mmCIF file of C-alpha atoms in Angstrom:
data_model
loop_
_atom_site.group_PDB
_atom_site.id
_atom_site.type_symbol
_atom_site.label_atom_id
_atom_site.label_comp_id
_atom_site.label_asym_id
_atom_site.label_seq_id
_atom_site.Cartn_x
_atom_site.Cartn_y
_atom_site.Cartn_z
ATOM 1 C CA UNK A 4 0.085 -0.145 0.049
ATOM 2 C CA UNK A 5 1.691 3.245 -1.116
ATOM 3 C CA UNK A 6 1.150 6.004 0.807
ATOM 4 C CA UNK A 7 3.476 8.916 -0.412
ATOM 5 C CA UNK A 8 3.048 8.228 -4.833
ATOM 6 C CA UNK A 9 5.760 10.059 -6.910
ATOM 7 C CA UNK A 10 3.991 9.559 -10.128
ATOM 8 C CA UNK A 11 6.420 10.608 -12.830
ATOM 9 C CA UNK A 12 10.218 7.815 -12.525
ATOM 10 C CA UNK A 13 11.880 10.810 -14.788
ATOM 11 C CA UNK A 14 12.331 14.540 -15.912
ATOM 12 C CA UNK A 15 14.354 16.009 -18.312
ATOM 13 C CA UNK A 16 15.303 20.452 -17.837
ATOM 14 C CA UNK A 17 18.024 22.558 -19.177
ATOM 15 C CA UNK A 18 19.821 24.258 -17.194
ATOM 16 C CA UNK A 19 18.697 27.618 -16.069
ATOM 17 C CA UNK A 20 15.354 26.114 -16.326
ATOM 18 C CA UNK A 21 12.802 25.025 -12.807
ATOM 19 C CA UNK A 22 12.294 21.715 -12.545
ATOM 20 C CA UNK A 23 9.394 20.670 -10.710
ATOM 21 C CA UNK A 24 8.995 17.506 -8.870
ATOM 22 C CA UNK A 25 5.612 16.090 -7.734
ATOM 23 C CA UNK A 26 4.496 14.319 -4.679
ATOM 24 C CA UNK A 27 1.649 12.784 -3.248
ATOM 25 C CA UNK A 28 0.401 10.998 -0.339
ATOM 26 C CA UNK A 29 -2.967 9.356 1.176
ATOM 27 C CA UNK A 30 -2.595 9.215 5.052
ATOM 28 C CA UNK A 31 -4.463 12.357 6.006
ATOM 29 C CA UNK A 32 -2.422 11.537 9.058
ATOM 30 C CA UNK A 33 1.534 12.892 7.650
ATOM 31 C CA UNK A 34 2.765 16.194 9.114
ATOM 32 C CA UNK A 35 5.657 16.014 8.408
ATOM 33 C CA UNK A 36 7.428 15.761 4.588
ATOM 34 C CA UNK A 37 10.576 15.689 3.229
ATOM 35 C CA UNK A 38 12.579 15.462 -0.189
ATOM 36 C CA UNK A 39 16.058 13.724 0.251
ATOM 37 C CA UNK A 40 18.413 13.668 -2.687
ATOM 38 C CA UNK A 41 20.505 10.656 -3.701
ATOM 39 C CA UNK A 42 23.223 9.895 -5.586
ATOM 40 C CA UNK A 43 24.271 6.791 -7.074
ATOM 41 C CA UNK A 44 26.143 4.378 -4.400
ATOM 42 C CA UNK A 45 25.640 7.017 -1.744
ATOM 43 C CA UNK A 46 22.522 7.400 0.811
ATOM 44 C CA UNK A 47 19.500 9.455 0.720
ATOM 45 C CA UNK A 48 20.504 13.376 2.080
ATOM 46 C CA UNK A 49 18.318 15.960 3.175
ATOM 47 C CA UNK A 50 17.245 18.220 1.159
ATOM 48 C CA UNK A 51 14.498 20.490 2.734
ATOM 49 C CA UNK A 52 11.427 20.512 4.511
ATOM 50 C CA UNK A 53 7.933 21.510 5.336
ATOM 51 C CA UNK A 54 5.261 20.644 8.063
ATOM 52 C CA UNK A 55 1.976 20.149 7.885
ATOM 53 C CA UNK A 56 0.809 23.374 9.005
ATOM 54 C CA UNK A 57 2.392 25.252 6.519
ATOM 55 C CA UNK A 58 1.934 25.710 2.586
ATOM 56 C CA UNK A 59 5.784 26.932 1.618
ATOM 57 C CA UNK A 60 9.004 26.948 2.640
ATOM 58 C CA UNK A 61 12.198 27.618 1.056
ATOM 59 C CA UNK A 62 15.835 27.574 0.720
ATOM 60 C CA UNK A 63 17.830 28.898 -2.092
ATOM 61 C CA UNK A 64 16.919 27.433 -4.752
ATOM 62 C CA UNK A 65 15.317 25.135 -3.374
ATOM 63 C CA UNK A 66 11.248 25.481 -2.656
ATOM 64 C CA UNK A 67 8.468 23.002 -1.202
ATOM 65 C CA UNK A 68 4.518 23.937 -1.717
ATOM 66 C CA UNK A 69 2.405 21.313 0.458
ATOM 67 C CA UNK A 70 -1.135 21.852 -0.313
ATOM 68 C CA UNK A 71 -2.881 19.516 1.732
ATOM 69 C CA UNK A 72 -6.914 19.697 0.892
ATOM 70 C CA UNK A 73 -5.132 17.680 -2.847
ATOM 71 C CA UNK A 74 -2.573 14.942 -0.611
ATOM 72 C CA UNK A 75 -0.468 16.828 -3.063
ATOM 73 C CA UNK A 76 3.279 19.008 -2.388
ATOM 74 C CA UNK A 77 6.325 19.795 -5.350
ATOM 75 C CA UNK A 78 9.455 20.981 -5.012
ATOM 76 C CA UNK A 79 10.557 23.740 -7.282
ATOM 77 C CA UNK A 80 14.336 24.110 -7.781
ATOM 78 C CA UNK A 81 15.178 26.781 -9.748
ATOM 79 C CA UNK A 82 17.358 27.981 -11.042
ATOM 80 C CA UNK A 83 18.277 24.070 -12.168
ATOM 81 C CA UNK A 84 21.907 23.681 -12.306
ATOM 82 C CA UNK A 85 24.075 20.047 -13.629
ATOM 83 C CA UNK A 86 24.722 18.832 -9.980
ATOM 84 C CA UNK A 87 21.426 18.823 -8.946
ATOM 85 C CA UNK A 88 20.766 14.890 -11.741
ATOM 86 C CA UNK A 89 19.913 12.650 -8.953
ATOM 87 C CA UNK A 90 17.331 10.914 -7.962
ATOM 88 C CA UNK A 91 14.600 12.970 -5.821
ATOM 89 C CA UNK A 92 12.715 11.280 -3.238
ATOM 90 C CA UNK A 93 9.757 12.255 -1.419
ATOM 91 C CA UNK A 94 9.550 11.032 2.120
ATOM 92 C CA UNK A 95 6.236 11.691 5.000
ATOM 93 C CA UNK A 96 6.277 11.479 8.294
ATOM 94 C CA UNK A 97 4.377 11.691 11.322
ATOM 95 C CA UNK A 98 4.069 10.529 15.501
ATOM 96 C CA UNK A 99 1.543 8.648 16.884
ATOM 97 C CA UNK A 100 3.152 7.624 20.305
ATOM 98 C CA UNK A 101 1.326 4.513 20.281
ATOM 99 C CA UNK A 102 3.171 3.157 17.608
ATOM 100 C CA UNK A 103 5.288 4.757 15.265
ATOM 101 C CA UNK A 104 7.960 6.714 16.594
ATOM 102 C CA UNK A 105 8.921 9.086 13.249
ATOM 103 C CA UNK A 106 9.435 6.650 10.600
ATOM 104 C CA UNK A 107 9.399 7.617 7.070
ATOM 105 C CA UNK A 108 7.022 6.849 4.094
ATOM 106 C CA UNK A 109 9.505 7.136 0.598
ATOM 107 C CA UNK A 110 7.806 7.785 -2.768
ATOM 108 C CA UNK A 111 9.637 5.572 -5.575
ATOM 109 C CA UNK A 112 11.664 8.549 -6.526
ATOM 110 C CA UNK A 113 11.590 10.520 -9.403
ATOM 111 C CA UNK A 114 14.856 10.769 -11.282
ATOM 112 C CA UNK A 115 16.268 14.197 -12.313
ATOM 113 C CA UNK A 116 18.335 15.218 -15.500
ATOM 114 C CA UNK A 117 19.915 18.361 -15.703
ATOM 115 C CA UNK A 118 21.741 18.689 -19.295
ATOM 116 C CA UNK A 119 23.552 21.753 -20.108
ATOM 117 C CA UNK B 6 31.374 16.557 9.880
ATOM 118 C CA UNK B 7 30.688 12.485 11.141
ATOM 119 C CA UNK B 8 27.672 10.542 9.499
ATOM 120 C CA UNK B 9 26.472 7.669 9.837
ATOM 121 C CA UNK B 10 28.236 4.701 8.864
ATOM 122 C CA UNK B 11 27.071 1.085 7.482
ATOM 123 C CA UNK B 12 29.298 -1.848 7.124
ATOM 124 C CA UNK B 13 29.942 -4.071 5.125
ATOM 125 C CA UNK B 14 28.996 -1.500 2.309
ATOM 126 C CA UNK B 15 28.780 -5.297 0.167
ATOM 127 C CA UNK B 16 28.294 -8.391 1.006
ATOM 128 C CA UNK B 17 27.421 -11.739 -1.409
ATOM 129 C CA UNK B 18 25.839 -14.404 0.449
ATOM 130 C CA UNK B 19 24.503 -18.187 -0.450
ATOM 131 C CA UNK B 20 20.793 -18.688 0.172
ATOM 132 C CA UNK B 21 19.883 -19.900 3.214
ATOM 133 C CA UNK B 22 23.158 -18.203 4.869
ATOM 134 C CA UNK B 23 23.011 -15.399 7.420
ATOM 135 C CA UNK B 24 24.041 -12.118 7.338
ATOM 136 C CA UNK B 25 25.046 -9.942 9.557
ATOM 137 C CA UNK B 26 25.240 -5.233 8.291
ATOM 138 C CA UNK B 27 26.235 -3.324 11.134
ATOM 139 C CA UNK B 28 25.207 0.055 11.765
ATOM 140 C CA UNK B 29 26.914 3.757 13.431
ATOM 141 C CA UNK B 30 25.052 6.351 14.124
ATOM 142 C CA UNK B 31 25.665 10.066 13.642
ATOM 143 C CA UNK B 32 27.294 11.076 17.357
ATOM 144 C CA UNK B 33 24.485 12.399 20.476
ATOM 145 C CA UNK B 34 22.266 10.324 18.202
ATOM 146 C CA UNK B 35 19.941 8.134 19.756
ATOM 147 C CA UNK B 36 18.069 6.915 17.849
ATOM 148 C CA UNK B 37 18.273 3.900 14.570
ATOM 149 C CA UNK B 38 16.219 3.039 11.373
ATOM 150 C CA UNK B 39 16.560 0.803 9.394
ATOM 151 C CA UNK B 40 15.571 0.950 5.400
ATOM 152 C CA UNK B 41 15.293 -2.033 2.900
ATOM 153 C CA UNK B 42 15.152 -0.453 -0.852
ATOM 154 C CA UNK B 43 14.555 -3.285 -3.377
ATOM 155 C CA UNK B 44 15.179 -2.804 -7.194
ATOM 156 C CA UNK B 45 13.582 0.172 -8.492
ATOM 157 C CA UNK B 46 11.486 0.323 -5.178
ATOM 158 C CA UNK B 47 11.016 3.003 -2.921
ATOM 159 C CA UNK B 48 13.115 2.685 0.137
ATOM 160 C CA UNK B 49 10.709 0.259 2.697
ATOM 161 C CA UNK B 50 10.846 0.911 7.127
ATOM 162 C CA UNK B 51 12.194 -2.191 8.636
ATOM 163 C CA UNK B 52 12.923 -1.086 12.038
ATOM 164 C CA UNK B 53 13.967 1.005 14.427
ATOM 165 C CA UNK B 54 15.670 1.819 17.952
ATOM 166 C CA UNK B 55 15.544 4.521 20.309
ATOM 167 C CA UNK B 56 17.545 4.035 23.272
ATOM 168 C CA UNK B 57 18.432 0.617 22.541
ATOM 169 C CA UNK B 58 14.643 -0.492 23.339
ATOM 170 C CA UNK B 59 12.408 -1.188 20.307
ATOM 171 C CA UNK B 60 11.025 1.428 19.168
ATOM 172 C CA UNK B 61 8.531 0.791 15.980
ATOM 173 C CA UNK B 62 8.268 -1.905 13.688
ATOM 174 C CA UNK B 63 7.633 -1.732 10.147
ATOM 175 C CA UNK B 64 7.635 -4.711 7.013
ATOM 176 C CA UNK B 65 10.579 -6.872 8.715
ATOM 177 C CA UNK B 66 10.612 -10.353 8.482
ATOM 178 C CA UNK B 67 10.469 -12.645 10.958
ATOM 179 C CA UNK B 68 14.000 -13.920 9.678
ATOM 180 C CA UNK B 69 15.797 -11.252 10.807
ATOM 181 C CA UNK B 70 16.059 -9.906 14.483
ATOM 182 C CA UNK B 71 17.999 -6.499 15.139
ATOM 183 C CA UNK B 72 19.111 -4.835 18.135
ATOM 184 C CA UNK B 73 21.067 -1.806 19.644
ATOM 185 C CA UNK B 74 24.152 -1.374 21.652
ATOM 186 C CA UNK B 75 25.187 0.332 24.523
ATOM 187 C CA UNK B 76 27.856 3.231 22.471
ATOM 188 C CA UNK B 77 23.590 2.890 19.756
ATOM 189 C CA UNK B 78 25.563 0.707 17.467
ATOM 190 C CA UNK B 79 23.272 -1.478 15.600
ATOM 191 C CA UNK B 80 23.116 -4.639 13.913
ATOM 192 C CA UNK B 81 21.049 -6.405 11.816
ATOM 193 C CA UNK B 82 21.201 -10.424 11.809
ATOM 194 C CA UNK B 83 18.957 -11.924 8.674
ATOM 195 C CA UNK B 84 19.021 -15.753 8.988
ATOM 196 C CA UNK B 85 18.394 -17.971 5.676
ATOM 197 C CA UNK B 86 18.488 -15.336 3.582
ATOM 198 C CA UNK B 87 16.834 -15.722 0.270
ATOM 199 C CA UNK B 88 17.108 -14.440 -3.194
ATOM 200 C CA UNK B 89 13.841 -11.987 -2.690
ATOM 201 C CA UNK B 90 16.200 -10.354 0.228
ATOM 202 C CA UNK B 91 18.712 -8.821 -1.723
ATOM 203 C CA UNK B 92 18.816 -5.254 -1.917
ATOM 204 C CA UNK B 93 20.270 -2.313 -0.492
ATOM 205 C CA UNK B 94 19.908 -2.182 3.431
ATOM 206 C CA UNK B 95 20.238 1.783 4.190
ATOM 207 C CA UNK B 96 21.256 3.381 8.481
ATOM 208 C CA UNK B 97 19.760 6.268 9.540
ATOM 209 C CA UNK B 98 19.680 8.208 12.498
ATOM 210 C CA UNK B 99 18.651 11.066 14.417
ATOM 211 C CA UNK B 100 18.875 12.945 17.371
ATOM 212 C CA UNK B 101 14.649 13.854 18.321
ATOM 213 C CA UNK B 102 12.050 10.291 17.133
ATOM 214 C CA UNK B 103 9.225 11.952 19.131
ATOM 215 C CA UNK B 104 9.349 15.189 17.092
ATOM 216 C CA UNK B 105 7.803 15.060 13.577
ATOM 217 C CA UNK B 106 10.221 17.109 12.363
ATOM 218 C CA UNK B 107 12.070 13.450 12.684
ATOM 219 C CA UNK B 108 15.511 14.334 9.962
ATOM 220 C CA UNK B 109 16.682 11.151 9.533
ATOM 221 C CA UNK B 110 20.753 11.515 8.411
ATOM 222 C CA UNK B 111 20.960 8.233 5.972
ATOM 223 C CA UNK B 112 24.034 5.703 6.049
ATOM 224 C CA UNK B 113 25.707 5.298 2.493
ATOM 225 C CA UNK B 114 24.065 1.663 2.542
ATOM 226 C CA UNK B 115 24.909 -1.894 2.450
ATOM 227 C CA UNK B 116 24.339 -3.434 -0.563
ATOM 228 C CA UNK B 117 22.901 -6.876 -0.116
ATOM 229 C CA UNK B 118 23.416 -9.736 -2.900
ATOM 230 C CA UNK B 119 21.973 -13.698 -2.635
ATOM 231 C CA UNK B 120 22.682 -15.997 -4.596
#
């Protein structure tokens, strides 16, 4: 049961343009969302996150937007650079002291390729 | 800065053998998570430990067991290995598991191949 979905397995963008990566979720208990970036032969690296009480969080070239009513979030990268080429994972979590303790639920990732 | 260390990085085993994966969290992180990522799949949560006690359990087969030691490192023991266990196993650590703003720091992973 995939609770976090990234429906685009790949995205190709020209350098300097905007990259938009999308993510949908089904579990309304999620209250924190994260984006991780992964290069080959490395573990996922935290990129940016957003709490469910916000609808936007910005960090330099990276902005995450959250639409709770649509259960949708997106990551915008502006401007895109060749070094941004990697797999981007969307993840979500919630804390329920009776069971979960912050485990992350991941999407399957989107391979972003930024070409010169 | 110190990162999460996993060993070994690569492991090849035969069916029905046993494997042990090790994880050393970032200093002062008392929570460890284990994830399994099969080919083309999303990382799936297996199990986590907080202060040396199991804190959460996901889709971990009964053939697998794990523990966290007094120095906070963790080991994932996998017995009666099956071909389907071939995957990338990530360990992550976190300083604040009780907070859902819970940034987890991942190690480079152990690639297990079962022949």
